[in-house]
C-alpha cells in the first residue's frame, strides 16, 4: 500500500475512471468526483472498494461545491497527494453558431474547474510536503481544427494554466503537468465524432488508431508518481503521433499499399 490519496474529477466513466483504477491498482486511495450522480454510483458499485474510495457529487465549475468536495476528500482520507483535473465537456459547433452560453459553460468546466480545484487542493497537499496535479487537456488545445472554438480554446488555456501553476506551486512542492489525449474511444468521443471524423483521425494519426483509456491512465499515473519527480510544467501528448505530423500520411500509406 502506498498510503497515498488522489482526487480524480470526471471519474464516473471514461479516462477518469480508468485513471482511478490505475491508482487503486498501485495501492492509492481515490476520491471520485463527478457531476453525474448516477454514473458515480455505477462506478463505485463496479469498483467495489468502499474502504479505498469516496464519491463526491459535484460540478467542477461550482466554486463552493469544489472547495467543499476537496476538503471532504482530505478530511476523509487524512491527506491529498494528487489531483487529476479530468472533468471536461465538449460542444462541437461552427464559430458562428456557438452561443455565448455554450462558450461560457465550456470555459467554466474545462478551464475554471481545474483552476478552482487546484486552488482548493494545493494548500492541503502542501501540508504533507507537496504532491502532483495533472490537467487533462487535448490535442484540440495543441492544434486548431474545425468546430472546436470553445473546446479547443478552453484546452489551450488549460495548457497555459498548467505552466502558470507549475511555476508558482513548485515552491509548495507541487508538480503540475498536463496530458493531452488524442482521440480515445470514450462516451464523449462517441457522442461528438461522426464516422467521417473518425476516418479523418485515422488518416492523420501515425499509429493509425484511437487511444485506449488505459493508455491515458498510464501517463496520468506516471506523472503523479515519484518516478516523475523532476518533471513539471509539461504538456505530454498521448496521441499516437498526431501532434507530430504534417501532411502526407494517407498518400504515403497508399503508396506503401501499392508497392
Ligand atoms: N475521449 C477523447 O477522445 C478525448 C480527447 C481529448 C481530450 N479528452 C479529455 O479527457 C477528459 C475525459 O474525457 P472522456 O472522454 O473520458 O469523457 P467522458 O464524457 O467519457 O467522461 C467525462 C466525465 O466527466 C464528468 N463531467 C462532465 N462535466 C463535469 C463537471 N462540470 N463537473 C464534474 N464532472 C463532470 C462526466 O459526467 C463524465 O463522467 C476530458 O477533459 C476531455 O476533454 C478526451
PDB file of C-alpha atoms and ligand atoms in Angstrom:
ATOM      1  CA  UNK A   1       0.000   0.000   0.000  1.00  0.00           C
ATOM      2  CA  UNK A   2       1.374   3.412  -0.928  1.00  0.00           C
ATOM      3  CA  UNK A   3      -0.990   5.165   1.531  1.00  0.00           C
ATOM      4  CA  UNK A   4      -1.303   7.996  -0.957  1.00  0.00           C
ATOM      5  CA  UNK A   5      -4.537   9.694  -1.974  1.00  0.00           C
ATOM      6  CA  UNK A   6      -5.695  11.016  -5.353  1.00  0.00           C
ATOM      7  CA  UNK A   7      -8.742  13.060  -6.277  1.00  0.00           C
ATOM      8  CA  UNK A   8      -9.874  12.469  -9.864  1.00  0.00           C
ATOM      9  CA  UNK A   9     -12.543  14.731 -11.357  1.00  0.00           C
ATOM     10  CA  UNK A  10     -14.889  13.365 -14.004  1.00  0.00           C
ATOM     11  CA  UNK A  11     -14.223   9.838 -12.761  1.00  0.00           C
ATOM     12  CA  UNK A  12     -17.733   8.448 -13.261  1.00  0.00           C
ATOM     13  CA  UNK A  13     -16.609   6.941 -16.578  1.00  0.00           C
ATOM     14  CA  UNK A  14     -14.039   7.147 -19.379  1.00  0.00           C
ATOM     15  CA  UNK A  15     -10.467   8.304 -18.859  1.00  0.00           C
ATOM     16  CA  UNK A  16     -11.160   9.429 -15.276  1.00  0.00           C
ATOM     17  CA  UNK A  17     -12.479   6.026 -14.259  1.00  0.00           C
ATOM     18  CA  UNK A  18      -9.538   4.294 -15.971  1.00  0.00           C
ATOM     19  CA  UNK A  19      -7.131   6.572 -14.069  1.00  0.00           C
ATOM     20  CA  UNK A  20      -8.967   5.755 -10.834  1.00  0.00           C
ATOM     21  CA  UNK A  21      -8.477   2.024 -11.470  1.00  0.00           C
ATOM     22  CA  UNK A  22      -4.754   2.634 -12.128  1.00  0.00           C
ATOM     23  CA  UNK A  23      -4.297   4.486  -8.820  1.00  0.00           C
ATOM     24  CA  UNK A  24      -6.181   1.756  -6.921  1.00  0.00           C
ATOM     25  CA  UNK A  25      -4.037  -0.947  -8.559  1.00  0.00           C
ATOM     26  CA  UNK A  26      -0.935   0.828  -7.180  1.00  0.00           C
ATOM     27  CA  UNK A  27      -2.335   0.920  -3.637  1.00  0.00           C
ATOM     28  CA  UNK A  28      -3.566   4.521  -3.654  1.00  0.00           C
ATOM     29  CA  UNK A  29      -6.929   5.591  -2.255  1.00  0.00           C
ATOM     30  CA  UNK A  30      -9.094   7.666  -4.580  1.00  0.00           C
ATOM     31  CA  UNK A  31     -11.822  10.298  -4.242  1.00  0.00           C
ATOM     32  CA  UNK A  32     -14.051  10.124  -7.327  1.00  0.00           C
ATOM     33  CA  UNK A  33     -15.713  13.426  -8.225  1.00  0.00           C
ATOM     34  CA  UNK A  34     -18.417  13.722 -10.883  1.00  0.00           C
ATOM     35  CA  UNK A  35     -21.393  15.922 -11.781  1.00  0.00           C
ATOM     36  CA  UNK A  36     -23.467  12.847 -12.697  1.00  0.00           C
ATOM     37  CA  UNK A  37     -24.631  11.094  -9.518  1.00  0.00           C
ATOM     38  CA  UNK A  38     -25.895   8.052 -11.385  1.00  0.00           C
ATOM     39  CA  UNK A  39     -22.573   7.471 -13.201  1.00  0.00           C
ATOM     40  CA  UNK A  40     -20.749   7.957  -9.924  1.00  0.00           C
ATOM     41  CA  UNK A  41     -22.985   5.347  -8.246  1.00  0.00           C
ATOM     42  CA  UNK A  42     -22.309   2.840 -11.054  1.00  0.00           C
ATOM     43  CA  UNK A  43     -18.566   3.493 -10.880  1.00  0.00           C
ATOM     44  CA  UNK A  44     -18.494   2.999  -7.099  1.00  0.00           C
ATOM     45  CA  UNK A  45     -20.501  -0.241  -7.402  1.00  0.00           C
ATOM     46  CA  UNK A  46     -18.250  -1.527 -10.196  1.00  0.00           C
ATOM     47  CA  UNK A  47     -15.050  -0.731  -8.298  1.00  0.00           C
ATOM     48  CA  UNK A  48     -16.460  -2.289  -5.096  1.00  0.00           C
ATOM     49  CA  UNK A  49     -13.630  -0.838  -2.972  1.00  0.00           C
ATOM     50  CA  UNK A  50     -15.582   1.044  -0.253  1.00  0.00           C
ATOM     51  CA  UNK A  51     -12.567   1.382   2.067  1.00  0.00           C
ATOM     52  CA  UNK A  52     -10.304   2.930  -0.572  1.00  0.00           C
ATOM     53  CA  UNK A  53     -12.769   5.142  -2.460  1.00  0.00           C
ATOM     54  CA  UNK A  54     -15.037   8.102  -1.771  1.00  0.00           C
ATOM     55  CA  UNK A  55     -17.753   9.504  -4.044  1.00  0.00           C
ATOM     56  CA  UNK A  56     -18.085  13.281  -4.384  1.00  0.00           C
ATOM     57  CA  UNK A  57     -21.113  14.516  -6.313  1.00  0.00           C
ATOM     58  CA  UNK A  58     -20.062  17.946  -7.589  1.00  0.00           C
ATOM     59  CA  UNK A  59     -19.832  20.307 -10.565  1.00  0.00           C
ATOM     60  CA  UNK A  60     -16.195  21.407 -11.031  1.00  0.00           C
ATOM     61  CA  UNK A  61     -17.419  24.846 -12.125  1.00  0.00           C
ATOM     62  CA  UNK A  62     -19.168  25.457  -8.791  1.00  0.00           C
ATOM     63  CA  UNK A  63     -16.756  27.379  -6.528  1.00  0.00           C
ATOM     64  CA  UNK A  64     -18.279  26.473  -3.150  1.00  0.00           C
ATOM     65  CA  UNK A  65     -19.003  22.893  -4.248  1.00  0.00           C
ATOM     66  CA  UNK A  66     -15.404  22.260  -5.363  1.00  0.00           C
ATOM     67  CA  UNK A  67     -13.919  23.729  -2.190  1.00  0.00           C
ATOM     68  CA  UNK A  68     -16.232  21.593  -0.020  1.00  0.00           C
ATOM     69  CA  UNK A  69     -15.513  18.444  -2.066  1.00  0.00           C
ATOM     70  CA  UNK A  70     -11.728  18.843  -1.861  1.00  0.00           C
ATOM     71  CA  UNK A  71     -11.929  19.497   1.907  1.00  0.00           C
ATOM     72  CA  UNK A  72     -14.160  16.448   2.342  1.00  0.00           C
ATOM     73  CA  UNK A  73     -11.744  14.178   0.463  1.00  0.00           C
ATOM     74  CA  UNK A  74      -8.799  15.369   2.561  1.00  0.00           C
ATOM     75  CA  UNK A  75     -10.741  15.009   5.820  1.00  0.00           C
ATOM     76  CA  UNK A  76     -11.943  11.519   4.873  1.00  0.00           C
ATOM     77  CA  UNK A  77      -8.536  10.127   3.869  1.00  0.00           C
ATOM     78  CA  UNK A  78      -6.345  12.373   6.035  1.00  0.00           C
ATOM     79  CA  UNK A  79      -4.193  13.693   3.177  1.00  0.00           C
ATOM     80  CA  UNK A  80      -4.136  14.542  -0.534  1.00  0.00           C
ATOM     81  CA  UNK A  81      -1.206  13.702  -2.822  1.00  0.00           C
ATOM     82  CA  UNK A  82      -2.554  14.032  -6.359  1.00  0.00           C
ATOM     83  CA  UNK A  83      -5.279  15.903  -8.194  1.00  0.00           C
ATOM     84  CA  UNK A  84      -6.314  14.896 -11.711  1.00  0.00           C
ATOM     85  CA  UNK A  85      -8.357  17.640 -13.371  1.00  0.00           C
ATOM     86  CA  UNK A  86     -10.030  15.388 -15.913  1.00  0.00           C
ATOM     87  CA  UNK A  87     -13.688  16.502 -15.974  1.00  0.00           C
ATOM     88  CA  UNK A  88     -14.445  18.064 -19.305  1.00  0.00           C
ATOM     89  CA  UNK A  89     -17.279  18.936 -21.602  1.00  0.00           C
ATOM     90  CA  UNK A  90     -17.421  19.390 -25.379  1.00  0.00           C
ATOM     91  CA  UNK A  91     -19.604  21.475 -27.665  1.00  0.00           C
ATOM     92  CA  UNK A  92     -18.534  20.987 -31.278  1.00  0.00           C
ATOM     93  CA  UNK A  93     -20.134  23.718 -33.378  1.00  0.00           C
ATOM     94  CA  UNK A  94     -19.120  26.255 -36.024  1.00  0.00           C
ATOM     95  CA  UNK A  95     -17.933  29.582 -34.628  1.00  0.00           C
ATOM     96  CA  UNK A  96     -20.947  31.461 -35.940  1.00  0.00           C
ATOM     97  CA  UNK A  97     -23.398  29.020 -34.276  1.00  0.00           C
ATOM     98  CA  UNK A  98     -21.739  28.794 -30.849  1.00  0.00           C
ATOM     99  CA  UNK A  99     -23.898  30.639 -28.314  1.00  0.00           C
ATOM    100  CA  UNK A 100     -22.424  32.804 -25.536  1.00  0.00           C
ATOM    101  CA  UNK A 101     -23.934  30.335 -23.034  1.00  0.00           C
ATOM    102  CA  UNK A 102     -22.198  27.352 -24.684  1.00  0.00           C
ATOM    103  CA  UNK A 103     -18.909  29.263 -24.830  1.00  0.00           C
ATOM    104  CA  UNK A 104     -19.183  30.242 -21.139  1.00  0.00           C
ATOM    105  CA  UNK A 105     -20.095  26.732 -19.957  1.00  0.00           C
ATOM    106  CA  UNK A 106     -17.227  25.035 -21.833  1.00  0.00           C
ATOM    107  CA  UNK A 107     -14.746  27.576 -20.437  1.00  0.00           C
ATOM    108  CA  UNK A 108     -16.240  27.228 -16.926  1.00  0.00           C
ATOM    109  CA  UNK A 109     -15.935  23.430 -16.830  1.00  0.00           C
ATOM    110  CA  UNK A 110     -12.703  22.889 -18.798  1.00  0.00           C
ATOM    111  CA  UNK A 111     -10.648  25.892 -17.632  1.00  0.00           C
ATOM    112  CA  UNK A 112     -12.165  27.445 -14.490  1.00  0.00           C
ATOM    113  CA  UNK A 113     -12.830  23.997 -12.967  1.00  0.00           C
ATOM    114  CA  UNK A 114      -9.126  22.993 -12.891  1.00  0.00           C
ATOM    115  CA  UNK A 115      -8.223  26.470 -11.583  1.00  0.00           C
ATOM    116  CA  UNK A 116     -10.701  26.139  -8.697  1.00  0.00           C
ATOM    117  CA  UNK A 117      -9.872  22.522  -7.816  1.00  0.00           C
ATOM    118  CA  UNK A 118      -6.119  23.188  -7.834  1.00  0.00           C
ATOM    119  CA  UNK A 119      -6.547  26.327  -5.724  1.00  0.00           C
ATOM    120  CA  UNK A 120      -8.508  24.283  -3.168  1.00  0.00           C
ATOM    121  CA  UNK A 121      -6.145  21.279  -3.230  1.00  0.00           C
ATOM    122  CA  UNK A 122      -2.718  22.950  -3.188  1.00  0.00           C
ATOM    123  CA  UNK A 123      -2.679  24.140   0.464  1.00  0.00           C
ATOM    124  CA  UNK A 124      -3.814  20.666   1.590  1.00  0.00           C
ATOM    125  CA  UNK A 125      -1.107  18.934  -0.481  1.00  0.00           C
ATOM    126  CA  UNK A 126       1.465  21.346   0.907  1.00  0.00           C
ATOM    127  CA  UNK A 127       0.650  20.219   4.484  1.00  0.00           C
ATOM    128  CA  UNK A 128       2.226  16.810   3.717  1.00  0.00           C
ATOM    129  CA  UNK A 129       5.160  18.146   1.702  1.00  0.00           C
ATOM    130  CA  UNK A 130       3.557  18.592  -1.714  1.00  0.00           C
ATOM    131  CA  UNK A 131       2.130  16.450  -4.479  1.00  0.00           C
ATOM    132  CA  UNK A 132       1.202  16.412  -8.142  1.00  0.00           C
ATOM    133  CA  UNK A 133      -1.513  17.882 -10.340  1.00  0.00           C
ATOM    134  CA  UNK A 134      -2.319  16.562 -13.810  1.00  0.00           C
ATOM    135  CA  UNK A 135      -4.587  18.607 -16.061  1.00  0.00           C
ATOM    136  CA  UNK A 136      -6.232  16.748 -18.934  1.00  0.00           C
ATOM    137  CA  UNK A 137      -6.078  18.993 -21.976  1.00  0.00           C
ATOM    138  CA  UNK A 138      -6.492  17.719 -25.559  1.00  0.00           C
ATOM    139  CA  UNK A 139      -4.817  17.651 -28.933  1.00  0.00           C
ATOM    140  CA  UNK A 140      -7.561  20.179 -29.726  1.00  0.00           C
ATOM    141  CA  UNK A 141      -5.646  22.555 -27.468  1.00  0.00           C
ATOM    142  CA  UNK A 142      -2.400  21.954 -29.390  1.00  0.00           C
ATOM    143  CA  UNK A 143      -3.697  22.155 -32.959  1.00  0.00           C
ATOM    144  CA  UNK A 144      -6.739  24.057 -34.188  1.00  0.00           C
ATOM    145  CA  UNK A 145      -9.397  22.096 -36.004  1.00  0.00           C
ATOM    146  CA  UNK A 146     -12.968  22.675 -37.163  1.00  0.00           C
ATOM    147  CA  UNK A 147     -15.916  23.045 -34.755  1.00  0.00           C
ATOM    148  CA  UNK A 148     -13.748  23.356 -31.645  1.00  0.00           C
ATOM    149  CA  UNK A 149     -13.759  27.097 -30.999  1.00  0.00           C
ATOM    150  CA  UNK A 150     -14.859  26.797 -27.361  1.00  0.00           C
ATOM    151  CA  UNK A 151     -13.431  23.340 -26.626  1.00  0.00           C
ATOM    152  CA  UNK A 152     -10.040  23.882 -28.280  1.00  0.00           C
ATOM    153  CA  UNK A 153      -9.638  27.349 -26.780  1.00  0.00           C
ATOM    154  CA  UNK A 154     -10.513  26.073 -23.297  1.00  0.00           C
ATOM    155  CA  UNK A 155      -7.915  23.300 -23.612  1.00  0.00           C
ATOM    156  CA  UNK A 156      -5.213  25.663 -24.945  1.00  0.00           C
ATOM    157  CA  UNK A 157      -5.972  27.877 -21.927  1.00  0.00           C
ATOM    158  CA  UNK A 158      -5.641  24.859 -19.653  1.00  0.00           C
ATOM    159  CA  UNK A 159      -2.224  24.070 -21.169  1.00  0.00           C
ATOM    160  CA  UNK A 160      -1.059  27.547 -20.245  1.00  0.00           C
ATOM    161  CA  UNK A 161      -2.706  27.350 -16.813  1.00  0.00           C
ATOM    162  CA  UNK A 162      -0.629  24.179 -16.291  1.00  0.00           C
ATOM    163  CA  UNK A 163       2.566  26.188 -16.782  1.00  0.00           C
ATOM    164  CA  UNK A 164       1.405  29.041 -14.552  1.00  0.00           C
ATOM    165  CA  UNK A 165       0.550  26.536 -11.821  1.00  0.00           C
ATOM    166  CA  UNK A 166       3.836  24.648 -12.258  1.00  0.00           C
ATOM    167  CA  UNK A 167       5.886  27.808 -11.869  1.00  0.00           C
ATOM    168  CA  UNK A 168       4.136  29.068  -8.732  1.00  0.00           C
ATOM    169  CA  UNK A 169       3.267  25.830  -6.946  1.00  0.00           C
ATOM    170  CA  UNK A 170       6.798  24.392  -7.175  1.00  0.00           C
ATOM    171  CA  UNK A 171       7.542  26.401  -4.024  1.00  0.00           C
ATOM    172  CA  UNK A 172       4.944  24.239  -2.223  1.00  0.00           C
ATOM    173  CA  UNK A 173       6.488  21.006  -3.519  1.00  0.00           C
ATOM    174  CA  UNK A 174       3.708  20.554  -6.086  1.00  0.00           C
ATOM    175  CA  UNK A 175       4.460  19.470  -9.662  1.00  0.00           C
ATOM    176  CA  UNK A 176       1.889  20.336 -12.336  1.00  0.00           C
ATOM    177  CA  UNK A 177       1.771  18.714 -15.772  1.00  0.00           C
ATOM    178  CA  UNK A 178      -0.799  18.105 -18.471  1.00  0.00           C
ATOM    179  CA  UNK A 179      -1.741  15.114 -20.561  1.00  0.00           C
ATOM    180  CA  UNK A 180      -3.151  15.947 -23.988  1.00  0.00           C
ATOM    181  CA  UNK A 181      -5.100  12.929 -25.221  1.00  0.00           C
ATOM    182  CA  UNK A 182      -5.589  12.238 -28.886  1.00  0.00           C
ATOM    183  CA  UNK A 183      -8.911  10.632 -29.763  1.00  0.00           C
ATOM    184  CA  UNK A 184      -9.898   7.967 -27.236  1.00  0.00           C
ATOM    185  CA  UNK A 185     -12.964   5.796 -27.712  1.00  0.00           C
ATOM    186  CA  UNK A 186     -14.912   7.041 -24.697  1.00  0.00           C
ATOM    187  CA  UNK A 187     -18.582   8.061 -24.444  1.00  0.00           C
ATOM    188  CA  UNK A 188     -17.515  11.679 -25.116  1.00  0.00           C
ATOM    189  CA  UNK A 189     -15.743  10.735 -28.359  1.00  0.00           C
ATOM    190  CA  UNK A 190     -18.651   8.522 -29.445  1.00  0.00           C
ATOM    191  CA  UNK A 191     -21.019  11.474 -28.934  1.00  0.00           C
ATOM    192  CA  UNK A 192     -19.042  14.010 -30.947  1.00  0.00           C
ATOM    193  CA  UNK A 193     -17.055  12.038 -33.568  1.00  0.00           C
ATOM    194  CA  UNK A 194     -19.047  11.232 -36.720  1.00  0.00           C
ATOM    195  CA  UNK A 195     -17.898   8.297 -38.945  1.00  0.00           C
ATOM    196  CA  UNK A 196     -16.312  10.886 -41.280  1.00  0.00           C
ATOM    197  CA  UNK A 197     -14.374  12.485 -38.424  1.00  0.00           C
ATOM    198  CA  UNK A 198     -13.225   9.031 -37.252  1.00  0.00           C
ATOM    199  CA  UNK A 199     -11.873   8.365 -40.755  1.00  0.00           C
ATOM    200  CA  UNK A 200     -10.116  11.744 -40.782  1.00  0.00           C
ATOM    201  CA  UNK A 201      -8.463  10.933 -37.440  1.00  0.00           C
ATOM    202  CA  UNK A 202      -7.213   7.579 -38.712  1.00  0.00           C
ATOM    203  CA  UNK A 203      -5.805   9.372 -41.764  1.00  0.00           C
ATOM    204  CA  UNK A 204      -3.869  11.821 -39.577  1.00  0.00           C
ATOM    205  CA  UNK A 205      -2.579   9.574 -36.783  1.00  0.00           C
ATOM    206  CA  UNK A 206       0.733   7.794 -37.463  1.00  0.00           C
ATOM    207  CA  UNK A 207      -0.253   4.863 -35.200  1.00  0.00           C
ATOM    208  CA  UNK A 208      -3.495   4.705 -37.232  1.00  0.00           C
ATOM    209  CA  UNK A 209      -5.931   4.103 -34.354  1.00  0.00           C
ATOM    210  CA  UNK A 210      -7.736   5.698 -31.424  1.00  0.00           C
ATOM    211  CA  UNK A 211      -6.086   5.531 -27.991  1.00  0.00           C
ATOM    212  CA  UNK A 212      -7.259   3.364 -25.122  1.00  0.00           C
ATOM    213  CA  UNK A 213      -8.437   4.734 -21.785  1.00  0.00           C
ATOM    214  CA  UNK A 214      -5.801   2.557 -20.099  1.00  0.00           C
ATOM    215  CA  UNK A 215      -3.046   4.168 -22.209  1.00  0.00           C
ATOM    216  CA  UNK A 216      -4.119   7.593 -20.929  1.00  0.00           C
ATOM    217  CA  UNK A 217      -4.348   6.282 -17.361  1.00  0.00           C
ATOM    218  CA  UNK A 218      -0.761   5.048 -17.593  1.00  0.00           C
ATOM    219  CA  UNK A 219       0.580   8.530 -18.465  1.00  0.00           C
ATOM    220  CA  UNK A 220      -1.572  10.186 -15.795  1.00  0.00           C
ATOM    221  CA  UNK A 221      -0.377   7.793 -13.118  1.00  0.00           C
ATOM    222  CA  UNK A 222       3.267   8.171 -14.155  1.00  0.00           C
ATOM    223  CA  UNK A 223       3.062  11.967 -13.849  1.00  0.00           C
ATOM    224  CA  UNK A 224       1.560  11.649 -10.347  1.00  0.00           C
ATOM    225  CA  UNK A 225       4.154   9.109  -9.211  1.00  0.00           C
ATOM    226  CA  UNK A 226       7.583   9.748  -7.727  1.00  0.00           C
ATOM    227  CA  UNK A 227       9.096   8.399 -10.953  1.00  0.00           C
ATOM    228  CA  UNK A 228       8.223  11.815 -12.466  1.00  0.00           C
ATOM    229  CA  UNK A 229       9.850  13.705  -9.588  1.00  0.00           C
ATOM    230  CA  UNK A 230      11.802  16.171 -11.816  1.00  0.00           C
ATOM    231  CA  UNK A 231       9.025  16.702 -14.344  1.00  0.00           C
ATOM    232  CA  UNK A 232       6.855  19.803 -14.094  1.00  0.00           C
ATOM    233  CA  UNK A 233       5.232  22.363 -16.409  1.00  0.00           C
ATOM    234  CA  UNK A 234       4.977  19.962 -19.370  1.00  0.00           C
ATOM    235  CA  UNK A 235       2.138  19.086 -21.704  1.00  0.00           C
ATOM    236  CA  UNK A 236       2.564  15.482 -22.840  1.00  0.00           C
ATOM    237  CA  UNK A 237       0.547  14.441 -25.876  1.00  0.00           C
ATOM    238  CA  UNK A 238      -0.625  10.824 -25.674  1.00  0.00           C
ATOM    239  CA  UNK A 239      -1.931  10.867 -29.198  1.00  0.00           C
ATOM    240  CA  UNK A 240      -0.422   8.183 -31.449  1.00  0.00           C
ATOM    241  CA  UNK A 241       1.793  10.853 -33.030  1.00  0.00           C
ATOM    242  CA  UNK A 242      -0.988  13.233 -34.148  1.00  0.00           C
ATOM    243  CA  UNK A 243       0.750  16.351 -32.817  1.00  0.00           C
ATOM    244  CA  UNK A 244       3.960  15.413 -34.619  1.00  0.00           C
ATOM    245  CA  UNK A 245       2.509  15.070 -38.097  1.00  0.00           C
ATOM    246  CA  UNK A 246       2.090  17.394 -41.027  1.00  0.00           C
ATOM    247  CA  UNK A 247       0.585  16.463 -44.379  1.00  0.00           C
ATOM    248  CA  UNK A 248       1.124  13.377 -46.498  1.00  0.00           C
ATOM    249  CA  UNK A 249       0.344  10.364 -44.320  1.00  0.00           C
ATOM    250  CA  UNK A 250      -2.633   8.949 -46.311  1.00  0.00           C
ATOM    251  CA  UNK A 251      -0.657   9.312 -49.557  1.00  0.00           C
ATOM    252  CA  UNK A 252       2.363   7.548 -48.057  1.00  0.00           C
ATOM    253  CA  UNK A 253       0.133   4.713 -46.801  1.00  0.00           C
ATOM    254  CA  UNK A 254      -1.476   4.360 -50.238  1.00  0.00           C
ATOM    255  CA  UNK A 255       1.960   4.236 -51.920  1.00  0.00           C
ATOM    256  CA  UNK A 256       3.106   1.558 -49.451  1.00  0.00           C
ATOM    257  CA  UNK A 257      -0.025  -0.498 -50.212  1.00  0.00           C
ATOM    258  CA  UNK A 258       0.774  -0.265 -53.921  1.00  0.00           C
ATOM    259  CA  UNK A 259       4.397  -1.405 -53.563  1.00  0.00           C
TER     260      UNK A 259
HETATM  261  N1  LIG B   1     -12.205  10.973 -25.395  1.00  0.00           N
HETATM  262  C1  LIG B   1     -11.405  11.712 -26.157  1.00  0.00           C
HETATM  263  O1  LIG B   1     -11.232  11.450 -27.339  1.00  0.00           O
HETATM  264  C2  LIG B   1     -10.676  12.880 -25.564  1.00  0.00           C
HETATM  265  C3  LIG B   1      -9.722  13.529 -26.359  1.00  0.00           C
HETATM  266  C4  LIG B   1      -9.031  14.613 -25.847  1.00  0.00           C
HETATM  267  C5  LIG B   1      -9.287  15.053 -24.565  1.00  0.00           C
HETATM  268  N2  LIG B   1     -10.222  14.420 -23.801  1.00  0.00           N
HETATM  269  C6  LIG B   1     -10.449  14.942 -22.454  1.00  0.00           C
HETATM  270  O2  LIG B   1     -10.318  13.907 -21.499  1.00  0.00           O
HETATM  271  C7  LIG B   1     -11.173  14.171 -20.381  1.00  0.00           C
HETATM  272  C8  LIG B   1     -12.041  12.965 -20.122  1.00  0.00           C
HETATM  273  O3  LIG B   1     -12.773  12.697 -21.300  1.00  0.00           O
HETATM  274  P1  LIG B   1     -13.624  11.361 -21.553  1.00  0.00           P
HETATM  275  O4  LIG B   1     -13.549  11.078 -22.994  1.00  0.00           O
HETATM  276  O5  LIG B   1     -13.257  10.311 -20.548  1.00  0.00           O
HETATM  277  O6  LIG B   1     -15.072  11.971 -21.282  1.00  0.00           O
HETATM  278  P2  LIG B   1     -16.421  11.316 -20.751  1.00  0.00           P
HETATM  279  O7  LIG B   1     -17.501  12.221 -21.225  1.00  0.00           O
HETATM  280  O8  LIG B   1     -16.494   9.861 -21.089  1.00  0.00           O
HETATM  281  O9  LIG B   1     -16.241  11.470 -19.173  1.00  0.00           O
HETATM  282  C9  LIG B   1     -16.191  12.743 -18.591  1.00  0.00           C
HETATM  283  C10 LIG B   1     -16.709  12.651 -17.177  1.00  0.00           C
HETATM  284  O10 LIG B   1     -16.675  13.981 -16.630  1.00  0.00           O
HETATM  285  C11 LIG B   1     -17.907  14.245 -15.988  1.00  0.00           C
HETATM  286  N3  LIG B   1     -18.149  15.678 -16.010  1.00  0.00           N
HETATM  287  C12 LIG B   1     -18.512  16.435 -17.083  1.00  0.00           C
HETATM  288  N4  LIG B   1     -18.689  17.710 -16.695  1.00  0.00           N
HETATM  289  C13 LIG B   1     -18.434  17.762 -15.367  1.00  0.00           C
HETATM  290  C14 LIG B   1     -18.466  18.807 -14.406  1.00  0.00           C
HETATM  291  N5  LIG B   1     -18.830  20.044 -14.734  1.00  0.00           N
HETATM  292  N6  LIG B   1     -18.121  18.512 -13.123  1.00  0.00           N
HETATM  293  C15 LIG B   1     -17.784  17.256 -12.770  1.00  0.00           C
HETATM  294  N7  LIG B   1     -17.763  16.218 -13.633  1.00  0.00           N
HETATM  295  C16 LIG B   1     -18.084  16.477 -14.920  1.00  0.00           C
HETATM  296  C17 LIG B   1     -18.938  13.453 -16.778  1.00  0.00           C
HETATM  297  O11 LIG B   1     -20.132  13.229 -16.032  1.00  0.00           O
HETATM  298  C18 LIG B   1     -18.170  12.171 -17.101  1.00  0.00           C
HETATM  299  O12 LIG B   1     -18.291  11.207 -16.086  1.00  0.00           O
HETATM  300  C19 LIG B   1     -11.974  15.430 -20.743  1.00  0.00           C
HETATM  301  O13 LIG B   1     -11.367  16.545 -20.147  1.00  0.00           O
HETATM  302  C20 LIG B   1     -11.841  15.504 -22.252  1.00  0.00           C
HETATM  303  O14 LIG B   1     -11.967  16.816 -22.737  1.00  0.00           O
HETATM  304  C21 LIG B   1     -10.919  13.345 -24.274  1.00  0.00           C
END
